[in-house]
Amino acid sequence: MPNANHAPLPLPAVHPVSPVAEDLGRRFQDAGFRLALVGGSVRDTLLGRLGNDLDFTTDARPEQVLKILRPWADAVWEVGIAFGTVGGRKDGYQVEVTTYRSEAYDRTSRKPEVAYGDTIEEDLVRRDFTVNAMAVALPAVEFVDPYGGLDDLARRVLRTPGTPQESFSDDPLRMMRAARFAAQLDFEVAPEVVAAMTAMADRIEIVSAERVRDELNKLILSDHPRKGLRLLVDTGLADRVLLELSALRLERDEHHRHKDVYEHTLTVLEQAIELETEGPDLVLRLAALLHDIGKPRTRRFEPDGRVSFHHHEVVGAKMTKSRMTKLKYPNDLIRDVARLVELHLRFHGYGNGEWTDSAVRRYVRDAGPLLERLHKLTRSDCTTRNKRKASALSRTYDGLEARIAELKEKEELDGIRPDLDGNQIMQILGVGPGPLIGKAYQYLLELRLENGPLEEDEAVSALKEWWAQQS
């Protein structure tokens, strides 16, 4: 059913995408083959958002495609040839040409079995959604839409060309793509598709963690991630791929003494997106999505009736590492997201803004290169409807940022180090490398954080005094 919140999309007439596509179509025609622009390329053309990636389908087999592409393209690659796809680059466009095909999973396989087809209709029916099952035959520029994709595009609805059960059996990852396209395009998912996703959610478990992760990233980096994440949770897919998000739907006590953590999390994500300044930030968005996942494990009902979540940031950081590792995220991304989750409450540990210079230095030191993201995450974490409270928190954080800027003018805050390095410490103490040098270094670092920069003679004197106490 169409999205009741949107008017139907006004769709432009189909027209040649570029001279590159028409030229390639003529070359295939001259060689005795059919070629069509297909899938997302046609959908995005109709939406007026086509980029430089062009997808084509053909009745030519991969070896024949290579013979046509090699003398024409600026570069050609065969990475996907086992799946019937040959890639290339021409005049700034990335092109992929795939032989008509059908692919299906058995009950345990993680990789599709490829079989080539003979007609474009046969190829289109195996695609994920009707809005991706449209084609433009080239070079004649004839619109091919056997499954009503144009109508669905205009109505902003996602349906499958065949039955959703058949589609999701062929490739279970399409269930996650439904959530991703809903988030990217702000479309609704047809009721029968949602029902099939719910009934077949366990099929996602045969898909590799890497493919699941990539779809999840595209969803999170979209313009409307809340819509896609809700669909994952409501259909039970999140229980298989991001259980921690589903677990945030805590039962609230009868007096509603703690906020809805699930809704709060989705709101924090949206507010973090509003603070982005240089495009979608995967680290910030993942941290916003996962910042409170430690709450279900740490929730306690106190004797006075309050609900507490003590140390949920520490527990949440460990859970973040575990989940992101299972999804095969890169180690540096895991480290950064988990660190932000661990630090997201640090601001609130300093009361009402009585920030000493020492506290500011430690805040900056602990955040390191993540400081700007921590600023955005901390601000996003305020979802109170109490305008006075929200305003007070905002002013307090404004004050912290001003203090950081003020201290940065006076001293080096980025990469705070002791006033003496390891070599100087060994020379002054007359000892070689070992655990004591590490302790001395740490002692001087604490002095630096507490008191700011010291003159060299002050640092030497402090070191000698510490050394005498150790002896």
Tab-separated table of C-alpha atoms in Angstrom:
chain	number	residue	atom	x	y	z
A	1	MET	CA	0.000	0.000	0.000
A	2	PRO	CA	1.290	3.521	-0.692
A	3	ASN	CA	2.802	5.709	1.969
A	4	ALA	CA	-0.039	7.794	3.385
A	5	ASN	CA	2.430	10.490	4.419
A	6	HIS	CA	3.643	11.223	0.902
A	7	ALA	CA	2.094	12.221	-2.374
A	8	PRO	CA	2.905	9.956	-5.347
A	9	LEU	CA	6.267	10.674	-6.903
A	10	PRO	CA	6.209	12.794	-10.069
A	11	LEU	CA	8.323	10.695	-12.448
A	12	PRO	CA	10.090	12.127	-15.497
A	13	ALA	CA	9.940	10.448	-18.884
A	14	VAL	CA	12.634	7.874	-19.629
A	15	HIS	CA	15.445	9.397	-21.652
A	16	PRO	CA	18.971	8.363	-22.599
A	17	VAL	CA	21.135	8.379	-19.488
A	18	SER	CA	24.328	9.263	-21.280
A	19	PRO	CA	26.106	8.896	-24.606
A	20	VAL	CA	28.183	6.191	-22.917
A	21	ALA	CA	25.120	3.952	-22.389
A	22	GLU	CA	23.832	4.488	-25.942
A	23	ASP	CA	27.260	3.856	-27.426
A	24	LEU	CA	27.645	0.609	-25.494
A	25	GLY	CA	24.147	-0.473	-26.553
A	26	ARG	CA	25.045	0.000	-30.226
A	27	ARG	CA	28.201	-2.060	-29.813
A	28	PHE	CA	26.269	-4.961	-28.299
A	29	GLN	CA	23.637	-4.673	-31.040
A	30	ASP	CA	26.317	-4.726	-33.748
A	31	ALA	CA	27.738	-7.890	-32.163
A	32	GLY	CA	24.314	-9.553	-32.293
A	33	PHE	CA	23.407	-9.222	-28.600
A	34	ARG	CA	20.829	-7.348	-26.519
A	35	LEU	CA	21.809	-4.836	-23.819
A	36	ALA	CA	19.659	-2.928	-21.326
A	37	LEU	CA	20.259	-0.457	-18.537
A	38	VAL	CA	18.753	-2.121	-15.503
A	39	GLY	CA	17.957	-2.103	-11.795
A	40	GLY	CA	19.048	0.760	-9.579
A	41	SER	CA	20.353	2.708	-12.565
A	42	VAL	CA	16.839	2.905	-14.054
A	43	ARG	CA	15.225	3.546	-10.671
A	44	ASP	CA	17.630	6.387	-9.883
A	45	THR	CA	17.221	7.885	-13.348
A	46	LEU	CA	13.474	8.083	-12.767
A	47	LEU	CA	14.084	9.615	-9.342
A	48	GLY	CA	16.457	12.155	-10.847
A	49	ARG	CA	19.431	10.992	-8.788
A	50	LEU	CA	21.584	8.902	-11.119
A	51	GLY	CA	25.296	8.888	-10.351
A	52	ASN	CA	28.217	7.574	-12.370
A	53	ASP	CA	27.553	3.861	-11.753
A	54	LEU	CA	25.686	2.179	-14.624
A	55	ASP	CA	24.341	-1.386	-14.412
A	56	PHE	CA	23.514	-3.325	-17.554
A	57	THR	CA	22.112	-6.761	-18.347
A	58	THR	CA	22.652	-8.746	-21.546
A	59	ASP	CA	22.048	-12.103	-23.241
A	60	ALA	CA	25.781	-12.252	-24.055
A	61	ARG	CA	27.860	-14.625	-21.953
A	62	PRO	CA	30.726	-13.186	-19.866
A	63	GLU	CA	33.422	-14.176	-22.392
A	64	GLN	CA	31.491	-12.399	-25.136
A	65	VAL	CA	31.008	-9.347	-22.920
A	66	LEU	CA	34.772	-9.172	-22.418
A	67	LYS	CA	35.361	-9.140	-26.184
A	68	ILE	CA	33.050	-6.135	-26.534
A	69	LEU	CA	34.240	-4.205	-23.485
A	70	ARG	CA	38.021	-4.567	-23.852
A	71	PRO	CA	38.500	-2.450	-26.991
A	72	TRP	CA	35.880	0.079	-25.804
A	73	ALA	CA	36.465	0.715	-22.101
A	74	ASP	CA	39.300	2.662	-20.498
A	75	ALA	CA	39.746	-0.230	-18.048
A	76	VAL	CA	38.153	-3.652	-17.572
A	77	TRP	CA	38.064	-5.993	-14.552
A	78	GLU	CA	36.879	-9.555	-14.115
A	79	VAL	CA	36.424	-9.737	-10.334
A	80	GLY	CA	32.768	-10.802	-10.627
A	81	ILE	CA	33.026	-12.917	-13.753
A	82	ALA	CA	32.272	-16.134	-11.828
A	83	PHE	CA	28.844	-14.605	-11.115
A	84	GLY	CA	28.381	-13.430	-14.695
A	85	THR	CA	29.503	-9.821	-14.174
A	86	VAL	CA	32.211	-7.909	-16.038
A	87	GLY	CA	33.145	-4.419	-14.850
A	88	GLY	CA	34.745	-1.481	-16.589
A	89	ARG	CA	35.333	2.264	-16.674
A	90	LYS	CA	34.557	4.613	-19.545
A	91	ASP	CA	34.715	8.421	-19.599
A	92	GLY	CA	34.276	8.690	-15.818
A	93	TYR	CA	31.467	6.113	-15.604
A	94	GLN	CA	31.741	2.805	-13.775
A	95	VAL	CA	29.878	0.138	-15.744
A	96	GLU	CA	28.887	-3.409	-14.821
A	97	VAL	CA	27.480	-5.766	-17.431
A	98	THR	CA	25.829	-8.941	-16.136
A	99	THR	CA	24.554	-11.837	-18.187
A	100	TYR	CA	20.843	-12.634	-17.774
A	101	ARG	CA	20.770	-14.922	-14.793
A	102	SER	CA	18.911	-16.505	-11.942
A	103	GLU	CA	20.472	-17.377	-8.621
A	104	ALA	CA	19.266	-19.263	-5.574
A	105	TYR	CA	20.461	-20.488	-2.195
A	106	ASP	CA	20.021	-23.981	-0.882
A	107	ARG	CA	19.004	-24.282	2.771
A	108	THR	CA	22.576	-24.071	4.094
A	109	SER	CA	24.618	-22.239	1.446
A	110	ARG	CA	25.995	-18.730	1.904
A	111	LYS	CA	26.830	-18.302	-1.783
A	112	PRO	CA	24.429	-18.195	-4.722
A	113	GLU	CA	24.451	-20.812	-7.469
A	114	VAL	CA	24.454	-18.963	-10.778
A	115	ALA	CA	22.477	-20.107	-13.799
A	116	TYR	CA	22.242	-17.998	-16.952
A	117	GLY	CA	18.883	-17.051	-18.480
A	118	ASP	CA	17.769	-16.277	-22.026
A	119	THR	CA	15.303	-13.384	-21.667
A	120	ILE	CA	15.281	-10.065	-19.901
A	121	GLU	CA	11.913	-10.869	-18.292
A	122	GLU	CA	13.459	-13.992	-16.770
A	123	ASP	CA	16.322	-11.864	-15.467
A	124	LEU	CA	14.079	-9.158	-14.033
A	125	VAL	CA	11.833	-11.530	-12.078
A	126	ARG	CA	14.808	-12.699	-10.011
A	127	ARG	CA	15.601	-9.159	-8.841
A	128	ASP	CA	14.833	-8.051	-5.312
A	129	PHE	CA	12.066	-5.457	-5.737
A	130	THR	CA	9.854	-4.251	-8.555
A	131	VAL	CA	11.398	-0.771	-8.420
A	132	ASN	CA	14.721	-2.472	-9.231
A	133	ALA	CA	13.156	-4.744	-11.879
A	134	MET	CA	12.782	-2.127	-14.617
A	135	ALA	CA	15.049	-1.836	-17.639
A	136	VAL	CA	15.730	0.402	-20.619
A	137	ALA	CA	16.627	-1.553	-23.765
A	138	LEU	CA	19.491	0.047	-25.710
A	139	PRO	CA	20.201	1.645	-28.047
A	140	ALA	CA	16.475	1.995	-28.877
A	141	VAL	CA	15.691	3.390	-25.395
A	142	GLU	CA	12.622	1.193	-24.889
A	143	PHE	CA	11.206	0.978	-21.356
A	144	VAL	CA	10.773	-2.573	-20.013
A	145	ASP	CA	8.617	-2.946	-16.888
A	146	PRO	CA	6.879	-6.354	-16.721
A	147	TYR	CA	6.244	-6.270	-12.952
A	148	GLY	CA	4.799	-2.797	-12.326
A	149	GLY	CA	7.918	-1.158	-10.948
A	150	LEU	CA	7.015	2.270	-12.281
A	151	ASP	CA	3.686	2.284	-10.441
A	152	ASP	CA	5.357	1.125	-7.230
A	153	LEU	CA	8.020	3.794	-7.609
A	154	ALA	CA	5.364	6.469	-7.983
A	155	ARG	CA	3.488	5.126	-4.938
A	156	ARG	CA	6.697	4.836	-2.864
A	157	VAL	CA	6.195	1.179	-2.065
A	158	LEU	CA	8.522	-1.834	-2.074
A	159	ARG	CA	7.139	-5.078	-3.511
A	160	THR	CA	8.852	-8.153	-4.956
A	161	PRO	CA	8.460	-9.153	-8.633
A	162	GLY	CA	7.409	-12.679	-7.652
A	163	THR	CA	6.211	-13.802	-4.252
A	164	PRO	CA	8.296	-12.449	-1.353
A	165	GLN	CA	8.690	-16.011	-0.069
A	166	GLU	CA	10.381	-17.071	-3.317
A	167	SER	CA	12.479	-13.917	-3.403
A	168	PHE	CA	13.739	-14.275	0.161
A	169	SER	CA	14.380	-17.988	-0.285
A	170	ASP	CA	16.551	-17.172	-3.303
A	171	ASP	CA	18.557	-14.606	-1.331
A	172	PRO	CA	17.709	-13.991	2.350
A	173	LEU	CA	19.781	-10.796	2.367
A	174	ARG	CA	16.944	-9.195	0.407
A	175	MET	CA	15.043	-8.958	3.681
A	176	MET	CA	17.696	-6.571	4.966
A	177	ARG	CA	17.700	-4.763	1.631
A	178	ALA	CA	14.003	-4.073	2.136
A	179	ALA	CA	14.861	-2.252	5.365
A	180	ARG	CA	17.796	-0.513	3.691
A	181	PHE	CA	15.758	0.743	0.710
A	182	ALA	CA	12.973	1.878	3.023
A	183	ALA	CA	15.582	3.962	4.861
A	184	GLN	CA	17.370	5.237	1.757
A	185	LEU	CA	14.307	6.074	-0.342
A	186	ASP	CA	11.819	6.786	2.483
A	187	PHE	CA	9.479	4.172	0.966
A	188	GLU	CA	6.963	1.903	2.664
A	189	VAL	CA	7.294	-1.880	2.507
A	190	ALA	CA	4.210	-3.755	1.247
A	191	PRO	CA	2.367	-5.678	3.985
A	192	GLU	CA	2.915	-9.055	2.305
A	193	VAL	CA	6.654	-8.339	2.163
A	194	VAL	CA	6.760	-7.431	5.864
A	195	ALA	CA	4.825	-10.616	6.670
A	196	ALA	CA	7.320	-12.737	4.728
A	197	MET	CA	10.271	-11.007	6.415
A	198	THR	CA	8.751	-11.802	9.800
A	199	ALA	CA	8.038	-15.427	8.957
A	200	MET	CA	11.430	-16.035	7.339
A	201	ALA	CA	13.694	-13.955	9.592
A	202	ASP	CA	15.731	-16.993	10.647
A	203	ARG	CA	16.854	-17.452	7.006
A	204	ILE	CA	19.169	-14.457	7.414
A	205	GLU	CA	21.442	-16.672	9.506
A	206	ILE	CA	22.810	-18.424	6.399
A	207	VAL	CA	24.108	-15.116	5.002
A	208	SER	CA	27.721	-14.201	5.752
A	209	ALA	CA	28.457	-11.639	8.457
A	210	GLU	CA	30.254	-9.439	5.920
A	211	ARG	CA	27.192	-9.138	3.648
A	212	VAL	CA	24.927	-8.426	6.634
A	213	ARG	CA	27.364	-5.778	7.889
A	214	ASP	CA	27.519	-4.044	4.517
A	215	GLU	CA	23.719	-3.815	4.300
A	216	LEU	CA	23.541	-2.574	7.877
A	217	ASN	CA	26.087	0.135	7.099
A	218	LYS	CA	24.105	1.323	4.078
A	219	LEU	CA	20.971	1.461	6.201
A	220	ILE	CA	22.653	3.374	9.038
A	221	LEU	CA	24.238	5.833	6.587
A	222	SER	CA	20.918	6.524	4.855
A	223	ASP	CA	18.749	9.609	5.236
A	224	HIS	CA	16.042	7.828	7.254
A	225	PRO	CA	17.732	5.092	9.322
A	226	ARG	CA	14.946	5.056	11.948
A	227	LYS	CA	12.523	3.633	9.376
A	228	GLY	CA	14.852	0.799	8.409
A	229	LEU	CA	15.911	-0.020	11.959
A	230	ARG	CA	12.289	-0.193	13.084
A	231	LEU	CA	11.570	-2.659	10.308
A	232	LEU	CA	14.501	-4.851	11.379
A	233	VAL	CA	13.268	-4.858	14.966
A	234	ASP	CA	9.570	-5.328	14.175
A	235	THR	CA	10.177	-8.275	11.833
A	236	GLY	CA	12.604	-10.038	14.170
A	237	LEU	CA	15.575	-9.639	11.821
A	238	ALA	CA	17.364	-7.533	14.422
A	239	ASP	CA	17.131	-10.480	16.825
A	240	ARG	CA	19.472	-12.312	14.424
A	241	VAL	CA	21.832	-9.538	13.345
A	242	LEU	CA	21.694	-6.818	16.027
A	243	LEU	CA	20.076	-8.348	19.088
A	244	GLU	CA	21.289	-5.520	21.314
A	245	LEU	CA	18.977	-3.078	19.526
A	246	SER	CA	15.915	-5.267	20.047
A	247	ALA	CA	16.869	-5.734	23.701
A	248	LEU	CA	16.514	-1.982	24.270
A	249	ARG	CA	12.734	-2.366	24.212
A	250	LEU	CA	12.667	-2.677	27.993
A	251	GLU	CA	9.407	-3.169	29.817
A	252	ARG	CA	8.700	0.032	31.644
A	253	ASP	CA	7.527	-0.070	35.232
A	254	GLU	CA	3.973	0.989	35.998
A	255	HIS	CA	5.058	4.461	37.102
A	256	HIS	CA	7.208	5.069	34.010
A	257	ARG	CA	10.227	5.975	36.078
A	258	HIS	CA	12.684	5.542	33.249
A	259	LYS	CA	12.492	6.604	29.618
A	260	ASP	CA	11.877	4.253	26.715
A	261	VAL	CA	15.479	3.296	25.923
A	262	TYR	CA	14.672	2.032	22.417
A	263	GLU	CA	12.890	5.224	21.338
A	264	HIS	CA	15.535	7.295	23.085
A	265	THR	CA	18.258	5.523	21.078
A	266	LEU	CA	16.561	6.148	17.738
A	267	THR	CA	16.116	9.806	18.669
A	268	VAL	CA	19.782	10.115	19.689
A	269	LEU	CA	20.767	8.692	16.295
A	270	GLU	CA	18.622	11.236	14.470
A	271	GLN	CA	19.971	14.091	16.582
A	272	ALA	CA	23.543	12.962	15.945
A	273	ILE	CA	22.837	12.996	12.200
A	274	GLU	CA	21.642	16.598	12.492
A	275	LEU	CA	25.027	17.553	13.956
A	276	GLU	CA	27.079	16.027	11.125
A	277	THR	CA	29.048	18.644	9.233
A	278	GLU	CA	30.974	16.660	6.625
A	279	GLY	CA	28.497	14.075	5.398
A	280	PRO	CA	27.378	10.764	6.953
A	281	ASP	CA	29.714	9.614	9.737
A	282	LEU	CA	29.582	5.851	10.316
A	283	VAL	CA	31.567	5.999	13.572
A	284	LEU	CA	29.277	8.638	15.097
A	285	ARG	CA	26.088	6.918	13.923
A	286	LEU	CA	27.138	3.494	15.212
A	287	ALA	CA	28.116	5.026	18.556
A	288	ALA	CA	24.735	6.766	18.787
A	289	LEU	CA	22.935	3.532	17.934
A	290	LEU	CA	24.906	1.438	20.447
A	291	HIS	CA	25.584	3.933	23.236
A	292	ASP	CA	22.959	2.521	25.627
A	293	ILE	CA	23.088	-1.206	24.781
A	294	GLY	CA	24.537	-1.890	28.237
A	295	LYS	CA	21.340	-0.730	29.952
A	296	PRO	CA	19.335	-3.975	29.790
A	297	ARG	CA	22.144	-5.869	31.549
A	298	THR	CA	22.658	-3.225	34.236
A	299	ARG	CA	19.068	-2.204	35.009
A	300	ARG	CA	18.260	-2.300	38.721
A	301	PHE	CA	15.127	-1.278	40.606
A	302	GLU	CA	16.369	0.599	43.682
A	303	PRO	CA	14.646	0.467	47.109
A	304	ASP	CA	13.547	4.095	46.769
A	305	GLY	CA	11.690	3.272	43.541
A	306	ARG	CA	14.268	4.677	41.143
A	307	VAL	CA	15.642	2.676	38.220
A	308	SER	CA	19.423	2.653	37.813
A	309	PHE	CA	21.823	1.573	35.064
A	310	HIS	CA	25.147	1.845	36.889
A	311	HIS	CA	28.233	1.400	34.667
A	312	HIS	CA	26.132	0.695	31.600
A	313	GLU	CA	28.648	2.637	29.511
A	314	VAL	CA	31.459	0.226	30.477
A	315	VAL	CA	29.278	-2.840	29.900
A	316	GLY	CA	28.014	-1.308	26.661
A	317	ALA	CA	31.547	-0.736	25.365
A	318	LYS	CA	32.346	-4.427	25.852
A	319	MET	CA	29.092	-5.453	24.172
A	320	THR	CA	29.862	-3.088	21.295
A	321	LYS	CA	33.233	-4.738	20.721
A	322	SER	CA	31.630	-8.162	20.803
A	323	ARG	CA	28.830	-7.365	18.344
A	324	MET	CA	31.027	-5.441	15.916
A	325	THR	CA	33.600	-8.241	15.971
A	326	LYS	CA	30.893	-10.779	15.093
A	327	LEU	CA	29.858	-8.552	12.190
A	328	LYS	CA	33.504	-8.460	10.996
A	329	TYR	CA	34.004	-4.702	11.321
A	330	PRO	CA	37.607	-3.431	10.990
A	331	ASN	CA	39.501	-3.264	14.276
A	332	ASP	CA	40.053	0.500	14.133
A	333	LEU	CA	36.321	1.111	13.664
A	334	ILE	CA	35.506	-1.223	16.561
A	335	ARG	CA	38.011	0.587	18.763
A	336	ASP	CA	36.622	4.050	17.991
A	337	VAL	CA	32.937	3.167	18.367
A	338	ALA	CA	33.509	1.250	21.617
A	339	ARG	CA	35.556	4.140	23.011
A	340	LEU	CA	32.765	6.620	22.292
A	341	VAL	CA	30.237	4.309	23.974
A	342	GLU	CA	32.514	4.091	27.002
A	343	LEU	CA	32.957	7.875	27.192
A	344	HIS	CA	29.429	9.024	26.421
A	345	LEU	CA	28.583	9.655	30.106
A	346	ARG	CA	31.893	11.287	31.038
A	347	PHE	CA	30.462	14.774	30.654
A	348	HIS	CA	27.739	14.068	33.217
A	349	GLY	CA	30.303	12.963	35.773
A	350	TYR	CA	31.430	16.529	36.322
A	351	GLY	CA	28.288	17.854	37.945
A	352	ASN	CA	26.841	21.161	36.811
A	353	GLY	CA	29.820	22.474	34.968
A	354	GLU	CA	32.413	23.132	37.667
A	355	TRP	CA	35.198	22.083	35.334
A	356	THR	CA	38.721	22.468	36.695
A	357	ASP	CA	41.635	22.748	34.294
A	358	SER	CA	42.638	19.241	35.329
A	359	ALA	CA	39.186	17.850	34.461
A	360	VAL	CA	39.269	19.534	31.059
A	361	ARG	CA	42.709	18.099	30.301
A	362	ARG	CA	41.608	14.591	31.248
A	363	TYR	CA	38.452	14.875	29.162
A	364	VAL	CA	40.457	15.920	26.113
A	365	ARG	CA	43.149	13.298	26.756
A	366	ASP	CA	40.635	10.462	27.138
A	367	ALA	CA	38.718	11.446	23.996
A	368	GLY	CA	41.859	11.911	21.931
A	369	PRO	CA	41.082	12.147	18.187
A	370	LEU	CA	37.428	11.311	18.923
A	371	LEU	CA	36.826	14.588	20.778
A	372	GLU	CA	34.656	16.245	18.107
A	373	ARG	CA	32.557	13.104	17.754
A	374	LEU	CA	32.233	12.885	21.548
A	375	HIS	CA	30.947	16.472	21.574
A	376	LYS	CA	28.253	15.527	19.040
A	377	LEU	CA	27.335	12.257	20.759
A	378	THR	CA	27.033	13.896	24.171
A	379	ARG	CA	24.833	16.683	22.827
A	380	SER	CA	22.696	14.162	20.944
A	381	ASP	CA	22.159	12.118	24.097
A	382	CYS	CA	19.904	14.809	25.546
A	383	THR	CA	16.353	13.840	24.548
A	384	THR	CA	14.458	15.300	27.484
A	385	ARG	CA	11.181	17.075	26.698
A	386	ASN	CA	11.863	19.454	29.577
A	387	LYS	CA	13.005	22.516	27.662
A	388	ARG	CA	14.547	24.165	30.700
A	389	LYS	CA	16.611	21.066	31.506
A	390	ALA	CA	17.662	20.650	27.871
A	391	SER	CA	18.686	24.294	27.697
A	392	ALA	CA	20.709	23.995	30.908
A	393	LEU	CA	22.564	20.931	29.614
A	394	SER	CA	23.294	22.671	26.333
A	395	ARG	CA	24.672	25.739	28.122
A	396	THR	CA	26.832	23.557	30.340
A	397	TYR	CA	28.305	21.787	27.360
A	398	ASP	CA	28.829	25.121	25.618
A	399	GLY	CA	30.818	26.073	28.682
A	400	LEU	CA	32.936	22.942	28.470
A	401	GLU	CA	33.753	23.523	24.820
A	402	ALA	CA	34.668	27.119	25.627
A	403	ARG	CA	36.968	25.913	28.430
A	404	ILE	CA	38.642	23.463	26.049
A	405	ALA	CA	39.219	26.213	23.485
A	406	GLU	CA	40.548	28.529	26.188
A	407	LEU	CA	43.028	25.960	27.496
A	408	LYS	CA	44.139	25.063	23.978
A	409	GLU	CA	45.230	28.679	23.536
A	410	LYS	CA	47.384	28.446	26.640
A	411	GLU	CA	48.863	24.977	26.298
A	412	GLU	CA	49.081	21.957	24.019
A	413	LEU	CA	46.063	19.769	24.746
A	414	ASP	CA	46.150	17.514	21.700
A	415	GLY	CA	48.309	14.519	22.546
A	416	ILE	CA	49.157	15.513	26.127
A	417	ARG	CA	52.542	14.123	27.200
A	418	PRO	CA	54.750	14.442	30.282
A	419	ASP	CA	57.248	17.275	30.354
A	420	LEU	CA	60.119	14.743	30.209
A	421	ASP	CA	60.339	11.860	27.770
A	422	GLY	CA	61.545	8.338	28.491
A	423	ASN	CA	65.160	9.015	27.506
A	424	GLN	CA	65.344	12.072	29.736
A	425	ILE	CA	63.860	10.106	32.640
A	426	MET	CA	66.463	7.323	32.281
A	427	GLN	CA	69.292	9.867	32.024
A	428	ILE	CA	68.169	11.816	35.110
A	429	LEU	CA	67.601	8.690	37.215
A	430	GLY	CA	70.643	6.859	35.880
A	431	VAL	CA	68.749	3.640	35.169
A	432	GLY	CA	67.942	1.648	32.064
A	433	PRO	CA	64.618	0.638	30.534
A	434	GLY	CA	62.195	-1.213	32.767
A	435	PRO	CA	58.902	-1.044	34.667
A	436	LEU	CA	60.124	1.805	36.896
A	437	ILE	CA	60.625	4.082	33.887
A	438	GLY	CA	57.024	3.399	32.895
A	439	LYS	CA	55.859	4.289	36.403
A	440	ALA	CA	57.923	7.478	36.363
A	441	TYR	CA	56.467	8.422	32.988
A	442	GLN	CA	52.945	7.839	34.287
A	443	TYR	CA	53.660	9.937	37.393
A	444	LEU	CA	54.835	12.867	35.272
A	445	LEU	CA	51.809	12.475	33.015
A	446	GLU	CA	49.496	12.751	36.043
A	447	LEU	CA	51.368	15.908	37.112
A	448	ARG	CA	50.921	17.323	33.627
A	449	LEU	CA	47.191	16.584	33.666
A	450	GLU	CA	46.703	17.977	37.153
A	451	ASN	CA	48.863	21.101	36.978
A	452	GLY	CA	49.449	21.834	33.316
A	453	PRO	CA	52.890	22.261	31.710
A	454	LEU	CA	55.931	22.453	34.013
A	455	GLU	CA	59.276	24.112	33.350
A	456	GLU	CA	62.009	21.551	32.782
A	457	ASP	CA	63.738	22.230	36.115
A	458	GLU	CA	60.373	21.835	37.901
A	459	ALA	CA	59.744	18.538	36.146
A	460	VAL	CA	63.258	17.300	37.024
A	461	SER	CA	62.802	18.271	40.649
A	462	ALA	CA	59.424	16.546	40.835
A	463	LEU	CA	60.875	13.418	39.247
A	464	LYS	CA	63.760	13.266	41.712
A	465	GLU	CA	61.407	13.740	44.641
A	466	TRP	CA	59.212	10.892	43.371
A	467	TRP	CA	62.304	8.710	42.860
A	468	ALA	CA	63.467	9.317	46.405
A	469	GLN	CA	60.089	8.151	47.687
A	470	GLN	CA	60.352	4.995	45.600
A	471	SER	CA	63.762	4.203	47.058
